[in-house]
mmCIF file of C-alpha atoms and ligand atoms in Angstrom:
data_model
loop_
_atom_site.group_PDB
_atom_site.id
_atom_site.type_symbol
_atom_site.label_atom_id
_atom_site.label_comp_id
_atom_site.label_asym_id
_atom_site.label_seq_id
_atom_site.Cartn_x
_atom_site.Cartn_y
_atom_site.Cartn_z
ATOM 1 C CA MET A 1216 -2.545 -23.970 -0.021
ATOM 2 C CA PHE A 1217 -0.803 -22.986 -3.235
ATOM 3 C CA GLU A 1218 -1.719 -26.183 -5.127
ATOM 4 C CA SER A 1219 -1.499 -24.770 -8.488
ATOM 5 C CA LEU A 1220 1.778 -23.446 -8.109
ATOM 6 C CA GLN A 1221 2.636 -26.813 -6.219
ATOM 7 C CA ASP A 1222 1.237 -29.049 -9.005
ATOM 8 C CA GLY A 1223 3.360 -26.968 -11.368
ATOM 9 C CA LEU A 1224 6.623 -27.353 -9.477
ATOM 10 C CA SER A 1225 6.167 -31.338 -8.709
ATOM 11 C CA SER A 1226 7.586 -32.105 -12.354
ATOM 12 C CA ALA A 1227 9.920 -29.121 -12.506
ATOM 13 C CA LEU A 1228 11.477 -30.259 -9.209
ATOM 14 C CA LYS A 1229 11.933 -33.866 -9.819
ATOM 15 C CA SER A 1230 16.082 -33.581 -10.017
ATOM 16 C CA LEU A 1231 15.445 -33.119 -6.177
ATOM 17 C CA SER A 1232 14.535 -36.596 -5.496
ATOM 18 C CA GLY A 1233 17.355 -38.645 -3.785
ATOM 19 C CA GLN A 1234 19.246 -35.205 -3.181
ATOM 20 C CA GLY A 1235 20.553 -34.423 0.521
ATOM 21 C CA LYS A 1236 20.625 -30.714 0.002
ATOM 22 C CA LEU A 1237 18.652 -28.148 -1.982
ATOM 23 C CA THR A 1238 21.245 -26.465 -5.027
ATOM 24 C CA GLU A 1239 20.847 -23.864 -7.644
ATOM 25 C CA ALA A 1240 21.163 -26.522 -10.192
ATOM 26 C CA ASN A 1241 18.374 -29.096 -8.614
ATOM 27 C CA MET A 1242 16.060 -26.081 -8.248
ATOM 28 C CA ARG A 1243 16.610 -24.223 -11.133
ATOM 29 C CA GLU A 1244 13.230 -25.233 -13.076
ATOM 30 C CA GLY A 1245 11.403 -24.900 -10.338
ATOM 31 C CA LEU A 1246 12.744 -21.354 -9.102
ATOM 32 C CA LYS A 1247 11.928 -20.522 -12.876
ATOM 33 C CA LEU A 1248 8.082 -21.519 -12.247
ATOM 34 C CA VAL A 1249 7.899 -19.510 -9.127
ATOM 35 C CA GLU A 1250 9.399 -16.634 -10.983
ATOM 36 C CA ARG A 1251 6.568 -16.584 -13.679
ATOM 37 C CA SER A 1252 4.026 -17.204 -11.032
ATOM 38 C CA LEU A 1253 5.304 -13.745 -9.371
ATOM 39 C CA LEU A 1254 5.223 -12.062 -12.677
ATOM 40 C CA GLU A 1255 1.536 -13.194 -13.248
ATOM 41 C CA ALA A 1256 0.790 -11.782 -9.604
ATOM 42 C CA ASP A 1257 1.886 -8.608 -10.715
ATOM 43 C CA VAL A 1258 5.086 -8.320 -9.035
ATOM 44 C CA SER A 1259 7.464 -5.965 -11.138
ATOM 45 C CA PHE A 1260 9.848 -7.641 -13.176
ATOM 46 C CA GLU A 1261 12.947 -6.016 -11.351
ATOM 47 C CA VAL A 1262 11.615 -7.094 -7.704
ATOM 48 C CA ALA A 1263 10.643 -10.436 -8.728
ATOM 49 C CA ARG A 1264 14.524 -10.918 -9.887
ATOM 50 C CA TYR A 1265 15.538 -9.172 -6.844
ATOM 51 C CA PHE A 1266 13.419 -11.658 -4.671
ATOM 52 C CA MET A 1267 14.281 -14.664 -6.608
ATOM 53 C CA LYS A 1268 18.105 -14.013 -5.958
ATOM 54 C CA ASN A 1269 17.070 -13.691 -2.230
ATOM 55 C CA VAL A 1270 15.028 -16.852 -2.218
ATOM 56 C CA THR A 1271 17.572 -18.928 -4.000
ATOM 57 C CA GLU A 1272 20.560 -17.832 -1.932
ATOM 58 C CA LYS A 1273 18.277 -18.444 1.380
ATOM 59 C CA ALA A 1274 17.340 -22.263 -0.035
ATOM 60 C CA VAL A 1275 20.716 -23.149 -1.013
ATOM 61 C CA GLY A 1276 22.187 -25.496 1.004
ATOM 62 C CA GLU A 1277 19.097 -26.554 3.175
ATOM 63 C CA THR A 1278 18.421 -29.782 3.610
ATOM 64 C CA VAL A 1279 16.165 -31.710 1.624
ATOM 65 C CA LEU A 1280 13.098 -32.776 4.270
ATOM 66 C CA LYS A 1281 11.561 -36.065 4.131
ATOM 67 C CA SER A 1282 8.691 -35.053 5.771
ATOM 68 C CA LEU A 1283 7.782 -32.903 2.827
ATOM 69 C CA LYS A 1284 7.710 -33.212 -0.719
ATOM 70 C CA PRO A 1285 9.820 -30.921 -2.513
ATOM 71 C CA GLN A 1286 7.443 -28.512 -4.242
ATOM 72 C CA GLN A 1287 6.215 -28.033 -0.915
ATOM 73 C CA GLN A 1288 9.490 -27.169 0.751
ATOM 74 C CA VAL A 1289 10.190 -24.781 -2.017
ATOM 75 C CA VAL A 1290 6.851 -23.263 -1.847
ATOM 76 C CA GLY A 1291 7.260 -22.937 2.064
ATOM 77 C CA ILE A 1292 10.866 -21.004 1.755
ATOM 78 C CA VAL A 1293 8.798 -18.681 -0.983
ATOM 79 C CA TYR A 1294 6.060 -18.193 1.319
ATOM 80 C CA GLN A 1295 8.073 -17.288 4.137
ATOM 81 C CA GLU A 1296 10.481 -15.078 2.383
ATOM 82 C CA LEU A 1297 7.135 -13.092 0.850
ATOM 83 C CA CYS A 1298 5.835 -12.681 4.460
ATOM 84 C CA ASP A 1299 9.447 -11.437 5.761
ATOM 85 C CA LEU A 1300 9.622 -8.786 2.515
ATOM 86 C CA MET A 1301 6.097 -7.474 2.943
ATOM 87 C CA GLY A 1302 6.101 -7.187 6.680
ATOM 88 C CA PRO A 1303 6.511 -6.382 9.221
ATOM 89 C CA VAL A 1304 2.876 -4.870 10.154
ATOM 90 C CA ASP A 1305 2.226 -1.729 11.463
ATOM 91 C CA HIS A 1306 -1.074 -0.788 11.979
ATOM 92 C CA SER A 1307 -0.699 2.217 13.711
ATOM 93 C CA LEU A 1308 -1.715 5.748 12.852
ATOM 94 C CA HIS A 1309 0.686 7.590 15.422
ATOM 95 C CA LEU A 1310 -1.885 9.382 16.712
ATOM 96 C CA LYS A 1311 -1.276 12.048 19.391
ATOM 97 C CA GLY A 1312 -3.066 12.510 22.608
ATOM 98 C CA LYS A 1313 -6.803 13.811 22.085
ATOM 99 C CA ASN A 1314 -5.903 17.392 23.229
ATOM 100 C CA ASP A 1315 -3.695 17.405 20.052
ATOM 101 C CA VAL A 1316 -4.132 17.515 16.395
ATOM 102 C CA THR A 1317 -2.594 14.951 14.429
ATOM 103 C CA VAL A 1318 -2.020 15.531 10.802
ATOM 104 C CA LEU A 1319 -2.469 12.586 8.392
ATOM 105 C CA MET A 1320 -1.706 13.416 4.696
ATOM 106 C CA LEU A 1321 -3.153 11.255 2.051
ATOM 107 C CA CYS A 1322 -1.568 11.518 -1.407
ATOM 108 C CA GLY A 1323 -1.509 9.536 -4.734
ATOM 109 C CA LEU A 1324 -2.491 9.462 -8.092
ATOM 110 C CA GLN A 1325 -5.770 10.267 -9.592
ATOM 111 C CA GLY A 1326 -8.505 7.575 -9.215
ATOM 112 C CA ALA A 1327 -6.254 5.355 -6.464
ATOM 113 C CA GLY A 1328 -8.766 5.811 -4.087
ATOM 114 C CA LYS A 1329 -7.437 8.494 -2.122
ATOM 115 C CA THR A 1330 -10.818 10.566 -1.355
ATOM 116 C CA THR A 1331 -12.522 7.452 -0.763
ATOM 117 C CA THR A 1332 -9.771 5.976 1.675
ATOM 118 C CA VAL A 1333 -9.804 9.505 3.654
ATOM 119 C CA GLY A 1334 -13.621 8.885 4.046
ATOM 120 C CA LYS A 1335 -12.949 5.167 5.144
ATOM 121 C CA LEU A 1336 -10.046 6.358 7.638
ATOM 122 C CA GLY A 1337 -12.429 9.006 9.070
ATOM 123 C CA LYS A 1338 -14.914 6.369 9.877
ATOM 124 C CA MET A 1339 -12.456 4.179 11.353
ATOM 125 C CA LEU A 1340 -11.385 7.160 13.566
ATOM 126 C CA LYS A 1341 -15.015 7.980 14.324
ATOM 127 C CA ALA A 1342 -15.642 4.212 15.640
ATOM 128 C CA GLY A 1343 -12.107 4.655 17.858
ATOM 129 C CA GLN A 1344 -13.688 7.593 19.413
ATOM 130 C CA ARG A 1345 -11.721 10.062 17.758
ATOM 131 C CA ASN A 1346 -12.935 13.126 16.176
ATOM 132 C CA PRO A 1347 -11.586 13.747 12.742
ATOM 133 C CA LEU A 1348 -11.893 16.581 10.294
ATOM 134 C CA LEU A 1349 -11.413 15.816 6.726
ATOM 135 C CA VAL A 1350 -9.731 18.393 4.560
ATOM 136 C CA ALA A 1351 -10.543 19.048 0.934
ATOM 137 C CA ALA A 1352 -7.031 20.033 -0.157
ATOM 138 C CA ASP A 1353 -7.694 18.800 -3.931
ATOM 139 C CA LEU A 1354 -8.206 22.179 -5.671
ATOM 140 C CA GLN A 1355 -7.813 20.864 -8.983
ATOM 141 C CA ARG A 1356 -11.080 19.053 -9.426
ATOM 142 C CA PRO A 1357 -14.034 20.772 -7.699
ATOM 143 C CA ALA A 1358 -15.915 17.487 -7.977
ATOM 144 C CA ALA A 1359 -13.445 16.532 -5.606
ATOM 145 C CA ILE A 1360 -14.485 19.024 -2.886
ATOM 146 C CA ASP A 1361 -18.148 17.830 -3.555
ATOM 147 C CA GLN A 1362 -17.145 13.852 -3.321
ATOM 148 C CA LEU A 1363 -15.422 14.645 0.033
ATOM 149 C CA HIS A 1364 -18.573 16.629 1.585
ATOM 150 C CA VAL A 1365 -20.960 13.773 0.453
ATOM 151 C CA LEU A 1366 -18.841 11.595 2.226
ATOM 152 C CA GLY A 1367 -18.432 13.656 5.508
ATOM 153 C CA GLU A 1368 -22.323 13.909 5.346
ATOM 154 C CA GLN A 1369 -22.810 10.227 5.222
ATOM 155 C CA LEU A 1370 -20.147 9.834 7.768
ATOM 156 C CA GLY A 1371 -21.588 13.056 10.199
ATOM 157 C CA LEU A 1372 -17.766 13.927 10.071
ATOM 158 C CA PRO A 1373 -16.721 17.516 9.379
ATOM 159 C CA VAL A 1374 -15.265 18.425 6.098
ATOM 160 C CA TYR A 1375 -13.305 21.822 5.660
ATOM 161 C CA SER A 1376 -12.875 23.206 2.200
ATOM 162 C CA ASP A 1377 -12.512 26.544 0.456
ATOM 163 C CA ARG A 1378 -13.655 27.010 -2.968
ATOM 164 C CA GLU A 1379 -12.243 30.596 -3.298
ATOM 165 C CA GLU A 1380 -8.546 29.599 -2.162
ATOM 166 C CA LYS A 1381 -6.422 28.574 -4.848
ATOM 167 C CA ASP A 1382 -3.251 27.583 -2.749
ATOM 168 C CA PRO A 1383 -3.758 23.936 -1.144
ATOM 169 C CA VAL A 1384 -1.147 24.891 1.714
ATOM 170 C CA LYS A 1385 -3.171 27.720 2.831
ATOM 171 C CA VAL A 1386 -6.261 25.550 2.646
ATOM 172 C CA CYS A 1387 -4.493 23.037 4.858
ATOM 173 C CA ASN A 1388 -3.234 25.344 7.412
ATOM 174 C CA ALA A 1389 -6.652 27.028 8.065
ATOM 175 C CA ALA A 1390 -7.975 23.458 8.234
ATOM 176 C CA ILE A 1391 -5.606 22.779 11.104
ATOM 177 C CA LYS A 1392 -6.381 26.033 12.843
ATOM 178 C CA GLU A 1393 -10.337 25.046 12.110
ATOM 179 C CA ALA A 1394 -9.549 21.691 13.808
ATOM 180 C CA LYS A 1395 -8.413 23.386 16.957
ATOM 181 C CA LYS A 1396 -11.637 25.557 17.055
ATOM 182 C CA LEU A 1397 -14.184 22.453 16.185
ATOM 183 C CA GLY A 1398 -12.373 20.593 18.992
ATOM 184 C CA ALA A 1399 -11.075 17.908 16.348
ATOM 185 C CA ASP A 1400 -8.216 16.124 17.045
ATOM 186 C CA VAL A 1401 -7.375 14.121 13.710
ATOM 187 C CA VAL A 1402 -7.187 16.309 10.550
ATOM 188 C CA ILE A 1403 -7.073 14.184 7.227
ATOM 189 C CA LEU A 1404 -5.541 15.990 4.291
ATOM 190 C CA ASP A 1405 -7.185 14.825 0.809
ATOM 191 C CA THR A 1406 -4.247 16.181 -1.413
ATOM 192 C CA ALA A 1407 -4.472 16.392 -5.369
ATOM 193 C CA GLY A 1408 -3.754 13.813 -7.635
ATOM 194 C CA ARG A 1409 -2.913 13.523 -11.237
ATOM 195 C CA LEU A 1410 -3.126 10.883 -13.897
ATOM 196 C CA HIS A 1411 0.612 10.886 -13.589
ATOM 197 C CA ILE A 1412 3.330 12.100 -12.085
ATOM 198 C CA ASP A 1413 4.161 15.675 -12.505
ATOM 199 C CA GLU A 1414 6.577 18.248 -10.699
ATOM 200 C CA GLU A 1415 3.698 20.625 -10.159
ATOM 201 C CA LEU A 1416 1.715 17.993 -8.205
ATOM 202 C CA MET A 1417 5.148 16.726 -6.321
ATOM 203 C CA GLY A 1418 6.044 20.485 -5.699
ATOM 204 C CA GLN A 1419 2.491 21.094 -4.464
ATOM 205 C CA LEU A 1420 2.749 18.289 -1.977
ATOM 206 C CA GLU A 1421 6.087 18.584 -0.682
ATOM 207 C CA ARG A 1422 5.237 22.281 0.332
ATOM 208 C CA ILE A 1423 2.134 20.885 2.238
ATOM 209 C CA ASP A 1424 4.161 18.313 3.653
ATOM 210 C CA LYS A 1425 7.037 21.329 4.808
ATOM 211 C CA GLN A 1426 4.322 23.827 5.933
ATOM 212 C CA CYS A 1427 1.867 21.784 7.562
ATOM 213 C CA SER A 1428 4.466 19.004 8.933
ATOM 214 C CA PRO A 1429 1.823 16.144 8.724
ATOM 215 C CA GLU A 1430 2.660 13.260 11.270
ATOM 216 C CA GLN A 1431 2.132 10.787 8.864
ATOM 217 C CA ILE A 1432 1.820 10.818 4.848
ATOM 218 C CA TYR A 1433 0.109 7.629 3.574
ATOM 219 C CA LEU A 1434 0.398 6.910 -0.290
ATOM 220 C CA THR A 1435 -2.577 5.137 -1.700
ATOM 221 C CA VAL A 1436 -1.948 2.838 -4.735
ATOM 222 C CA ASP A 1437 -4.290 1.044 -6.613
ATOM 223 C CA ALA A 1438 -3.504 -2.556 -6.372
ATOM 224 C CA MET A 1439 -4.934 -3.424 -10.202
ATOM 225 C CA THR A 1440 -2.344 -0.915 -11.973
ATOM 226 C CA GLY A 1441 0.423 -3.177 -11.060
ATOM 227 C CA GLN A 1442 3.598 -2.107 -12.781
ATOM 228 C CA ASP A 1443 2.574 1.710 -12.985
ATOM 229 C CA ALA A 1444 2.094 1.488 -9.287
ATOM 230 C CA VAL A 1445 5.687 0.577 -8.573
ATOM 231 C CA ASN A 1446 6.536 3.881 -10.443
ATOM 232 C CA SER A 1447 4.329 6.155 -9.033
ATOM 233 C CA ALA A 1448 5.216 4.881 -5.359
ATOM 234 C CA LYS A 1449 9.238 5.371 -6.176
ATOM 235 C CA ALA A 1450 8.294 8.794 -7.277
ATOM 236 C CA PHE A 1451 5.901 9.882 -4.504
ATOM 237 C CA ASN A 1452 8.640 8.373 -1.779
ATOM 238 C CA ASP A 1453 11.590 10.371 -3.367
ATOM 239 C CA ALA A 1454 9.573 13.674 -3.002
ATOM 240 C CA LEU A 1455 7.938 13.016 0.118
ATOM 241 C CA GLU A 1456 9.398 10.291 2.696
ATOM 242 C CA ILE A 1457 6.159 8.635 2.931
ATOM 243 C CA ASP A 1458 5.144 6.688 6.067
ATOM 244 C CA GLY A 1459 3.016 4.139 5.087
ATOM 245 C CA VAL A 1460 1.135 2.653 1.953
ATOM 246 C CA ILE A 1461 -2.790 1.860 1.794
ATOM 247 C CA MET A 1462 -3.257 -0.529 -1.216
ATOM 248 C CA THR A 1463 -6.741 -0.063 -2.799
ATOM 249 C CA LYS A 1464 -8.983 -1.945 -4.953
ATOM 250 C CA LEU A 1465 -7.764 -5.448 -3.484
ATOM 251 C CA ASP A 1466 -11.354 -6.643 -3.615
ATOM 252 C CA GLY A 1467 -11.066 -6.909 -7.591
ATOM 253 C CA ASP A 1468 -8.993 -9.666 -9.205
ATOM 254 C CA ALA A 1469 -5.549 -8.335 -8.706
ATOM 255 C CA ARG A 1470 -3.528 -11.026 -7.144
ATOM 256 C CA GLY A 1471 -1.791 -8.461 -5.046
ATOM 257 C CA GLY A 1472 1.722 -8.881 -6.206
ATOM 258 C CA ALA A 1473 1.965 -4.822 -6.374
ATOM 259 C CA ALA A 1474 2.261 -5.035 -2.477
ATOM 260 C CA LEU A 1475 5.523 -6.612 -2.663
ATOM 261 C CA SER A 1476 6.745 -4.189 -5.263
ATOM 262 C CA VAL A 1477 5.522 -1.410 -3.740
ATOM 263 C CA LYS A 1478 6.960 -2.411 -0.169
ATOM 264 C CA HIS A 1479 10.250 -2.995 -1.867
ATOM 265 C CA VAL A 1480 10.699 0.302 -3.773
ATOM 266 C CA THR A 1481 9.322 2.331 -0.675
ATOM 267 C CA GLY A 1482 10.697 0.446 2.268
ATOM 268 C CA VAL A 1483 7.724 1.721 4.450
ATOM 269 C CA PRO A 1484 5.123 -0.380 5.879
ATOM 270 C CA ILE A 1485 1.667 -1.397 4.033
ATOM 271 C CA LYS A 1486 -0.854 -0.170 6.701
ATOM 272 C CA PHE A 1487 -4.146 -1.029 5.281
ATOM 273 C CA MET A 1488 -5.923 -2.584 2.245
ATOM 274 C CA GLY A 1489 -8.972 -1.171 0.450
ATOM 275 C CA THR A 1490 -11.428 -4.080 -0.058
ATOM 276 C CA GLY A 1491 -14.509 -2.170 -1.788
ATOM 277 C CA GLU A 1492 -16.158 0.984 -2.553
ATOM 278 C CA LYS A 1493 -18.174 0.968 0.766
ATOM 279 C CA LEU A 1494 -16.903 3.283 3.627
ATOM 280 C CA GLU A 1495 -16.392 0.071 5.890
ATOM 281 C CA ALA A 1496 -14.244 -1.686 3.343
ATOM 282 C CA LEU A 1497 -11.089 -0.758 5.006
ATOM 283 C CA GLU A 1498 -8.878 -3.591 6.797
ATOM 284 C CA PRO A 1499 -5.393 -3.822 8.316
ATOM 285 C CA PHE A 1500 -2.892 -5.231 6.098
ATOM 286 C CA HIS A 1501 -1.520 -8.880 6.700
ATOM 287 C CA PRO A 1502 1.604 -9.993 4.761
ATOM 288 C CA ASP A 1503 0.762 -13.613 5.347
ATOM 289 C CA ARG A 1504 -2.949 -13.490 3.820
ATOM 290 C CA MET A 1505 -1.262 -11.385 0.627
ATOM 291 C CA ALA A 1506 1.546 -14.126 0.308
ATOM 292 C CA GLN A 1507 -0.952 -16.608 0.060
ATOM 293 C CA ARG A 1508 -2.997 -14.810 -2.773
ATOM 294 C CA ILE A 1509 -0.062 -13.778 -4.542
ATOM 295 C CA LEU A 1510 1.160 -17.702 -4.722
ATOM 296 C CA GLY A 1511 -2.279 -18.254 -5.712
HETATM 297 P P1 GDP B 2855 -8.725 9.515 -5.669
HETATM 298 O O1 GDP B 2855 -9.310 10.121 -7.204
HETATM 299 O O2 GDP B 2855 -7.438 8.758 -5.676
HETATM 300 O O3 GDP B 2855 -9.469 10.395 -4.827
HETATM 301 O O4 GDP B 2855 -10.106 7.957 -5.737
HETATM 302 P P2 GDP B 2855 -11.486 8.074 -5.490
HETATM 303 O O5 GDP B 2855 -11.355 8.019 -3.927
HETATM 304 O O6 GDP B 2855 -12.456 9.063 -6.047
HETATM 305 O O7 GDP B 2855 -11.858 6.393 -6.054
HETATM 306 C C1 GDP B 2855 -11.567 6.418 -7.583
HETATM 307 C C2 GDP B 2855 -12.850 5.305 -7.767
HETATM 308 O O8 GDP B 2855 -12.215 3.908 -6.971
HETATM 309 C C3 GDP B 2855 -14.061 5.444 -7.047
HETATM 310 O O9 GDP B 2855 -15.156 4.930 -8.063
HETATM 311 C C4 GDP B 2855 -13.934 4.358 -5.810
HETATM 312 O O10 GDP B 2855 -15.356 3.982 -5.402
HETATM 313 C C5 GDP B 2855 -13.221 3.382 -6.269
HETATM 314 N N1 GDP B 2855 -12.742 3.042 -5.108
HETATM 315 C C6 GDP B 2855 -11.703 3.569 -4.199
HETATM 316 N N2 GDP B 2855 -11.194 2.067 -3.436
HETATM 317 C C7 GDP B 2855 -11.755 1.150 -3.884
HETATM 318 C C8 GDP B 2855 -11.727 -0.166 -3.174
HETATM 319 O O11 GDP B 2855 -10.902 -0.667 -2.337
HETATM 320 N N3 GDP B 2855 -12.042 -1.112 -3.891
HETATM 321 C C9 GDP B 2855 -12.932 -0.706 -5.160
HETATM 322 N N4 GDP B 2855 -13.908 -1.707 -5.637
HETATM 323 N N5 GDP B 2855 -13.313 0.684 -5.182
HETATM 324 C C10 GDP B 2855 -12.649 1.391 -4.902
#
């Protein structure tokens, strides 16, 4: 595991040989390499700094183990800290009983994979013997409504939309009423995205949150967008108090550092990860696997 980082570290940690304890001085070169590796994996600069400070504090004073090479020991500490900070895992959707309607709200920037993820969640819930209703609350782009209807058809799931209505709050409230009529027990709101955060978008999402009281609000974040992912996660979380994150596009070559950054700035669990365009490509998020991927 982590051979490439360990290779790099073996000479950087030369000053560790013969020492009894890890110190800031004897790990300095090695920790610089670890920091570079995190930045290459798309961890944001600010989070990488914070992380390295934490790791240094934890490592300093530890006994140099005879059973391990120094590089293995340092990577082990880094790996454990990555797992701790990206956890704990919480894959629960906090669903109410089947006689109630649970409202899940998805938000995210345009192109992050929100509508696709609404479909993926719908498929997962159907497989779990639930009756989801998908709701097209993205009124900005008529194509988004069509896209959700196509997904609904593929999945054999009902889709609520109202092409005449201009107020997404009204659409969401009407959809929740419709769910009760249809016997649906989970409503998944596909809200509008924008290419960039703007006040109008946030205001709209805040109104849906206040007036429709979703049980859970999930932010979809494109893992390929690195630094931007962090800025948008911060803005969405400030406006909405999100309950979880779904990282998408982790089938690509993103090293996944955005997961650490987003967890750090939001403090909420990363619940699932999207691993492809197909509707079955949604997996529970595992911090240990992501830590391995970040360390490469
Ligand atoms: P939205 O604007 O946030 O609703 O994004 P969409 O759901 O329309 O997705 C934008 C693009 O990303 C589409 O081409 C999707 O097929 C693609 N996409 C979504 N999730 C994933 C994923 O996990 N992996 C890959 N490779 N593509 C994804």
